């Protein structure tokens, strides 16, 4: 991170140090605690709300507001990001996200709450010919929603739905203020007009319906099928959380679709967004099932005569036993670096090993009922010695059980350390083991509901190193590319078996057992000090929990950047990286347990070419970063193209071309690498690892006190001094000071038009890096406030305060301020 801290005194949901990878010394943040003071008030009257319940996650800090509507939560681990939720009887619950806490400081957070509104009324049946004849309609569906664009066509999208009682009455008792559409439907009755119904906070709104009974219909009743994303039938068992698709069938000629969840488990909160997709638009409804239990999803269609026809599907979700995934990894430090015991690996993670070597096994669990790290690991957050969240990847919810048997089928599990009931274990092969001997490691896992996985095994083979020339006999294509690498040209360089395992048995038995193709960075960590630097970089945080974490639909998107093999496949596809996508049919090919951003993402150890000495897969350093980071905030600012990629807003009539990438002196051919990987400063930390630059990618180390902006900080500034002689701070010519002032002013004018409150980013882990939505501002029909806030988020998340592109940053912020002031002057 460049430069000073920017402390937002109110809702600091997008604070400059939101990414924890920039905190770097052992024991980070444990001796310097902070606090959060939460103020809860009425959105309009600003009256304090006493007795509001506060929940801060992770760590589940709780509090209740006092007579002034305030609650102080102390002793909070700083330099982390928290979510705050406030609940008060009679009000819509409020949440803010990405609230940062600083050492020895108190973060102020304001949460204004709006009173709940309600909508109630009756639905009556009406005769087709005797229209004066009316009667209460039981079990009519009343749907509250809005009109949205679905597949290029405007369609009704339901937000809440209720059923009428025996007297035909209905009530929506928790409605947030907004402008809605409302409709009443019952099978065999004519769909009336969709009614506009504006709602203000605290209002009790009345709305009655009379819908006409029809005794005949030109259309047929629809049917609903549970399908996959590709429209194929999806058979049970169904689990939760999981995304299901509900596809309307028998709907030829139908253009109106009204979906509702008629039933779901008691207390099940919504999880993820609901979508109306398909062809015709709206004919497919999808949402993530939030919890186990029974569900009923219903569809109303309006046929060509305007008569509502209904179809329903009911199903139950169940707990599915987890799946055990054992694997061999480099050790002992490939996995979470929680202490300072070691910083390098001593093994290559192969399953073909020499006698006397140590084998490190990773225990992993796939559970379709659990989709997030918080669920896999309720003990989180834990952080490694560099303040990174690697410690979150311990799957503490599960119970692990290993057995180890030798080639005689004797149980030698006692050799496993620290114990056979530990998630990750190791054992040492006896020094007198003969080539060809084997060990079989078997893993079972048990989930929190007692469901036991099927046992899964892997075999470790004892072998000797074969002659290196033996490898080339079968793998000539790899050997020819490898011959050009620095490894091959150096007598001390790594050879095939240093990475892939001892090959004597493999060669003697016609290629069986197969040797390892291991993408974990620890393979390189046997020799390269950059391995320890990578553990300080943000890339080390991206390790996913596994195959089902982002849901299978999201996995195909995440796979391209967050999984090593996915990145390799994308860069080798022949399609430009930012255009390449994996599809649903690729799901079966995605490994279940795989490293994240490892050395192999950038470097191809088998191929070196002239002009590309580091074997970068994309050919150059600049283009390597341009793959996954093309639309990220920092690159969009560096290139002056935030408006083009959508994470910023360019104002019509304003000229941003003077700040385009090719005119920005900070945008060189090597782009990010020039500064963030500069090795001009050689200072090392207490672990004897580079403090800044290199593969740490850091521009600042916060020193032993872990507090930014203090005297023990180390700045990666020599690279800047190459152009700016004598520079001693990133705040050159006061650029960062000016940008902070502009951000503060923009924040104030936005809050001034929104009751002192800035909306939070739309919830979701991905929103941190991938733009994310925004809870809308009130009374912003032309999106003046939203567009300005988009730019506010852009520069807060960039964290350089102008360094990446000073002129562009200042102009876009000033344009944003001016647009809001012009709105206020009208």
CSV table of C-alpha atoms in Angstrom, one decimal, residues 568-805:
chain,number,residue,atom,x,y,z
A,568,UNK,CA,-2.9,-22.6,-17.2
A,569,UNK,CA,-5.9,-23.8,-19.2
A,570,UNK,CA,-7.1,-20.3,-19.9
A,571,UNK,CA,-3.6,-19.0,-21.0
A,572,UNK,CA,-3.0,-21.9,-23.2
A,573,UNK,CA,-6.5,-21.9,-24.8
A,574,UNK,CA,-5.6,-19.6,-27.7
A,575,UNK,CA,-8.4,-17.3,-26.7
A,576,UNK,CA,-7.6,-13.9,-25.1
A,577,UNK,CA,-7.6,-14.4,-21.3
A,578,UNK,CA,-10.3,-11.9,-20.5
A,579,UNK,CA,-12.6,-13.4,-23.2
A,580,UNK,CA,-12.0,-17.0,-22.1
A,581,UNK,CA,-14.6,-18.7,-19.9
A,582,UNK,CA,-15.0,-22.2,-18.6
A,583,UNK,CA,-18.5,-23.7,-19.0
A,584,UNK,CA,-20.7,-26.1,-17.1
A,585,UNK,CA,-19.3,-29.0,-19.1
A,586,UNK,CA,-15.8,-28.3,-17.7
A,587,UNK,CA,-16.9,-28.9,-14.1
A,588,UNK,CA,-16.0,-32.6,-14.1
A,589,UNK,CA,-12.4,-31.7,-15.1
A,590,UNK,CA,-11.8,-29.3,-12.3
A,591,UNK,CA,-9.5,-30.9,-9.6
A,592,UNK,CA,-11.1,-31.3,-6.2
A,593,UNK,CA,-8.1,-30.2,-4.2
A,594,UNK,CA,-5.7,-27.8,-5.9
A,595,UNK,CA,-3.4,-25.0,-5.1
A,596,UNK,CA,-4.4,-21.4,-5.7
A,597,UNK,CA,-2.0,-18.8,-7.2
A,598,UNK,CA,1.2,-20.9,-7.2
A,599,UNK,CA,4.5,-20.3,-9.0
A,600,UNK,CA,3.1,-22.3,-11.9
A,601,UNK,CA,0.5,-19.7,-12.6
A,602,UNK,CA,3.1,-17.2,-13.9
A,603,UNK,CA,6.0,-19.6,-14.7
A,604,UNK,CA,6.1,-22.6,-17.0
A,605,UNK,CA,9.1,-24.6,-15.8
A,606,UNK,CA,9.2,-26.7,-19.0
A,607,UNK,CA,9.5,-23.9,-21.5
A,608,UNK,CA,11.9,-21.1,-21.9
A,609,UNK,CA,12.2,-18.9,-25.0
A,610,UNK,CA,14.5,-16.1,-26.1
A,611,UNK,CA,13.4,-12.8,-24.5
A,612,UNK,CA,11.5,-14.7,-21.9
A,613,UNK,CA,14.1,-15.9,-19.4
A,614,UNK,CA,11.6,-16.5,-16.5
A,615,UNK,CA,9.3,-18.7,-18.7
A,616,UNK,CA,6.3,-16.5,-18.1
A,617,UNK,CA,3.3,-18.1,-19.6
A,618,UNK,CA,2.1,-14.8,-21.2
A,619,UNK,CA,5.5,-13.9,-22.4
A,620,UNK,CA,6.1,-10.7,-20.4
A,621,UNK,CA,5.6,-9.4,-16.9
A,622,UNK,CA,3.1,-6.7,-17.8
A,623,UNK,CA,0.9,-9.1,-19.7
A,624,UNK,CA,1.0,-11.6,-16.8
A,625,UNK,CA,-0.6,-9.1,-14.5
A,626,UNK,CA,-3.1,-8.1,-17.2
A,627,UNK,CA,-4.8,-11.5,-17.1
A,628,UNK,CA,-6.6,-11.7,-13.8
A,629,UNK,CA,-6.2,-8.0,-12.9
A,630,UNK,CA,-7.4,-6.5,-16.2
A,631,UNK,CA,-10.6,-5.1,-14.7
A,632,UNK,CA,-9.4,-4.7,-11.1
A,633,UNK,CA,-9.4,-1.2,-9.6
A,634,UNK,CA,-5.7,-0.6,-9.7
A,635,UNK,CA,-5.3,-1.6,-13.4
A,636,UNK,CA,-8.3,0.4,-14.4
A,637,UNK,CA,-6.8,3.5,-12.8
A,638,UNK,CA,-3.4,2.9,-14.2
A,639,UNK,CA,-4.8,2.6,-17.7
A,640,UNK,CA,-7.4,5.4,-17.2
A,641,UNK,CA,-10.2,3.1,-18.3
A,642,UNK,CA,-12.4,2.6,-15.2
A,643,UNK,CA,-15.4,3.9,-17.1
A,644,UNK,CA,-14.9,1.4,-19.9
A,645,UNK,CA,-14.7,-1.7,-17.7
A,646,UNK,CA,-17.5,-0.5,-15.4
A,647,UNK,CA,-15.8,-0.1,-12.0
A,648,UNK,CA,-15.8,3.7,-12.5
A,649,UNK,CA,-18.0,6.2,-14.1
A,650,UNK,CA,-16.8,8.6,-16.8
A,651,UNK,CA,-18.9,11.8,-17.1
A,652,UNK,CA,-20.2,12.7,-20.5
A,653,UNK,CA,-18.6,15.7,-22.0
A,654,UNK,CA,-15.4,15.3,-19.9
A,655,UNK,CA,-12.1,14.4,-21.6
A,656,UNK,CA,-10.2,11.7,-19.8
A,657,UNK,CA,-7.9,10.9,-22.8
A,658,UNK,CA,-4.9,12.9,-21.4
A,659,UNK,CA,-4.7,10.3,-18.6
A,660,UNK,CA,-5.0,7.1,-20.7
A,661,UNK,CA,-2.5,4.4,-20.0
A,662,UNK,CA,-0.1,5.3,-22.8
A,663,UNK,CA,0.2,8.9,-21.5
A,664,UNK,CA,0.6,7.8,-17.8
A,665,UNK,CA,4.3,7.8,-16.9
A,666,UNK,CA,3.6,5.2,-14.2
A,667,UNK,CA,2.3,2.8,-16.8
A,668,UNK,CA,5.4,1.1,-18.2
A,669,UNK,CA,5.8,-2.0,-20.3
A,670,UNK,CA,6.3,-4.0,-17.2
A,671,UNK,CA,3.3,-2.3,-15.5
A,672,UNK,CA,2.8,-3.5,-11.9
A,673,UNK,CA,6.0,-5.5,-11.8
A,674,UNK,CA,8.3,-2.5,-12.2
A,675,UNK,CA,7.4,-1.2,-8.7
A,676,UNK,CA,5.8,-3.9,-6.8
A,677,UNK,CA,8.5,-6.5,-7.6
A,678,UNK,CA,11.4,-4.1,-7.4
A,679,UNK,CA,14.3,-5.7,-5.5
A,680,UNK,CA,16.2,-2.4,-5.0
A,681,UNK,CA,15.6,-2.6,-1.3
A,682,UNK,CA,17.1,-5.7,0.4
A,683,UNK,CA,15.9,-5.2,3.9
A,684,UNK,CA,14.7,-8.5,5.6
A,685,UNK,CA,12.3,-9.1,8.4
A,686,UNK,CA,12.8,-11.2,11.6
A,687,UNK,CA,12.2,-14.4,9.5
A,688,UNK,CA,15.0,-13.3,7.1
A,689,UNK,CA,12.5,-12.8,4.3
A,690,UNK,CA,12.4,-9.7,2.1
A,691,UNK,CA,10.3,-6.9,3.7
A,692,UNK,CA,9.1,-5.3,0.5
A,693,UNK,CA,9.2,-5.9,-3.3
A,694,UNK,CA,10.2,-9.1,-5.0
A,695,UNK,CA,7.5,-11.8,-4.7
A,696,UNK,CA,6.0,-10.1,-1.6
A,697,UNK,CA,4.6,-7.5,-4.0
A,698,UNK,CA,4.5,-5.1,-1.1
A,699,UNK,CA,5.2,-1.4,-1.3
A,700,UNK,CA,5.3,-0.9,2.5
A,701,UNK,CA,6.1,-3.0,5.5
A,702,UNK,CA,4.5,-1.8,8.8
A,703,UNK,CA,7.4,-2.8,11.0
A,704,UNK,CA,7.3,-4.5,14.4
A,705,UNK,CA,4.5,-2.4,15.8
A,706,UNK,CA,2.2,-3.3,12.8
A,707,UNK,CA,0.9,0.2,12.7
A,708,UNK,CA,1.1,2.0,9.3
A,709,UNK,CA,2.6,5.5,9.2
A,710,UNK,CA,5.0,5.1,12.1
A,711,UNK,CA,8.7,5.4,12.2
A,712,UNK,CA,9.5,1.7,11.8
A,713,UNK,CA,7.7,1.4,8.4
A,714,UNK,CA,9.9,0.3,5.5
A,715,UNK,CA,8.9,1.9,2.1
A,716,UNK,CA,9.8,0.3,-1.2
A,717,UNK,CA,10.8,3.7,-2.4
A,718,UNK,CA,14.2,3.3,-4.1
A,719,UNK,CA,12.4,2.3,-7.3
A,720,UNK,CA,10.5,5.7,-7.2
A,721,UNK,CA,13.8,7.6,-6.6
A,722,UNK,CA,15.0,6.4,-10.0
A,723,UNK,CA,12.8,9.1,-11.5
A,724,UNK,CA,12.1,11.3,-8.5
A,725,UNK,CA,15.5,12.1,-7.0
A,726,UNK,CA,15.5,12.5,-3.2
A,727,UNK,CA,11.9,11.3,-2.7
A,728,UNK,CA,11.3,10.1,0.9
A,729,UNK,CA,7.6,9.6,0.9
A,730,UNK,CA,4.9,8.4,-1.5
A,731,UNK,CA,3.1,11.7,-1.0
A,732,UNK,CA,5.1,13.4,-3.8
A,733,UNK,CA,4.1,17.0,-4.2
A,734,UNK,CA,1.2,16.4,-1.8
A,735,UNK,CA,-0.7,14.3,-4.3
A,736,UNK,CA,-1.9,11.8,-1.7
A,737,UNK,CA,-2.9,14.6,0.6
A,738,UNK,CA,-4.9,16.2,-2.2
A,739,UNK,CA,-6.6,12.9,-3.1
A,740,UNK,CA,-7.4,12.2,0.6
A,741,UNK,CA,-9.0,15.6,0.8
A,742,UNK,CA,-11.0,15.0,-2.4
A,743,UNK,CA,-12.2,11.6,-1.1
A,744,UNK,CA,-13.2,13.2,2.2
A,745,UNK,CA,-15.2,15.9,0.4
A,746,UNK,CA,-16.9,13.4,-1.9
A,747,UNK,CA,-17.8,11.3,1.1
A,748,UNK,CA,-19.3,14.3,2.8
A,749,UNK,CA,-21.4,15.5,-0.1
A,750,UNK,CA,-22.7,12.0,-0.7
A,751,UNK,CA,-23.6,11.6,3.0
A,752,UNK,CA,-25.2,15.0,3.0
A,753,UNK,CA,-27.7,13.7,0.3
A,754,UNK,CA,-28.3,10.4,2.1
A,755,UNK,CA,-28.9,11.0,5.8
A,756,UNK,CA,-25.2,10.9,6.8
A,757,UNK,CA,-25.0,7.3,5.4
A,758,UNK,CA,-23.1,5.7,2.6
A,759,UNK,CA,-24.6,2.5,1.3
A,760,UNK,CA,-22.6,-0.7,1.9
A,761,UNK,CA,-21.3,-2.8,-0.9
A,762,UNK,CA,-23.7,-5.6,-1.9
A,763,UNK,CA,-22.9,-8.5,0.5
A,764,UNK,CA,-20.6,-11.2,-0.8
A,765,UNK,CA,-17.0,-12.1,-0.7
A,766,UNK,CA,-16.5,-11.6,-4.4
A,767,UNK,CA,-17.7,-8.0,-4.2
A,768,UNK,CA,-14.4,-7.0,-2.5
A,769,UNK,CA,-12.4,-7.5,-5.7
A,770,UNK,CA,-15.0,-7.7,-8.4
A,771,UNK,CA,-16.8,-4.3,-8.3
A,772,UNK,CA,-19.8,-5.5,-6.3
A,773,UNK,CA,-23.2,-3.8,-6.3
A,774,UNK,CA,-24.4,-1.0,-4.1
A,775,UNK,CA,-27.5,-0.7,-2.1
A,776,UNK,CA,-29.3,2.1,-3.9
A,777,UNK,CA,-29.4,5.7,-2.7
A,778,UNK,CA,-32.9,7.1,-2.1
A,779,UNK,CA,-34.3,9.6,-4.5
A,780,UNK,CA,-31.6,9.1,-7.1
A,781,UNK,CA,-33.5,8.4,-10.3
A,782,UNK,CA,-30.7,9.6,-12.5
A,783,UNK,CA,-28.1,7.7,-10.6
A,784,UNK,CA,-26.1,10.9,-9.9
A,785,UNK,CA,-25.2,9.8,-6.4
A,786,UNK,CA,-24.6,6.2,-7.4
A,787,UNK,CA,-22.3,7.1,-10.2
A,788,UNK,CA,-20.3,9.4,-7.9
A,789,UNK,CA,-20.2,6.7,-5.2
A,790,UNK,CA,-18.9,4.2,-7.8
A,791,UNK,CA,-15.9,6.5,-8.3
A,792,UNK,CA,-15.5,6.9,-4.5
A,793,UNK,CA,-15.3,3.1,-4.1
A,794,UNK,CA,-12.9,2.9,-7.1
A,795,UNK,CA,-10.2,5.1,-5.4
A,796,UNK,CA,-10.8,3.8,-1.9
A,797,UNK,CA,-10.2,0.3,-3.1
A,798,UNK,CA,-7.2,1.3,-5.2
A,799,UNK,CA,-5.4,2.2,-1.9
A,800,UNK,CA,-2.6,4.2,-3.6
A,801,UNK,CA,-4.3,7.6,-3.2
A,802,UNK,CA,-3.3,8.8,-6.6
A,803,UNK,CA,0.1,7.2,-7.1
A,804,UNK,CA,-1.0,4.9,-9.9
A,805,UNK,CA,-2.4,7.8,-12.0
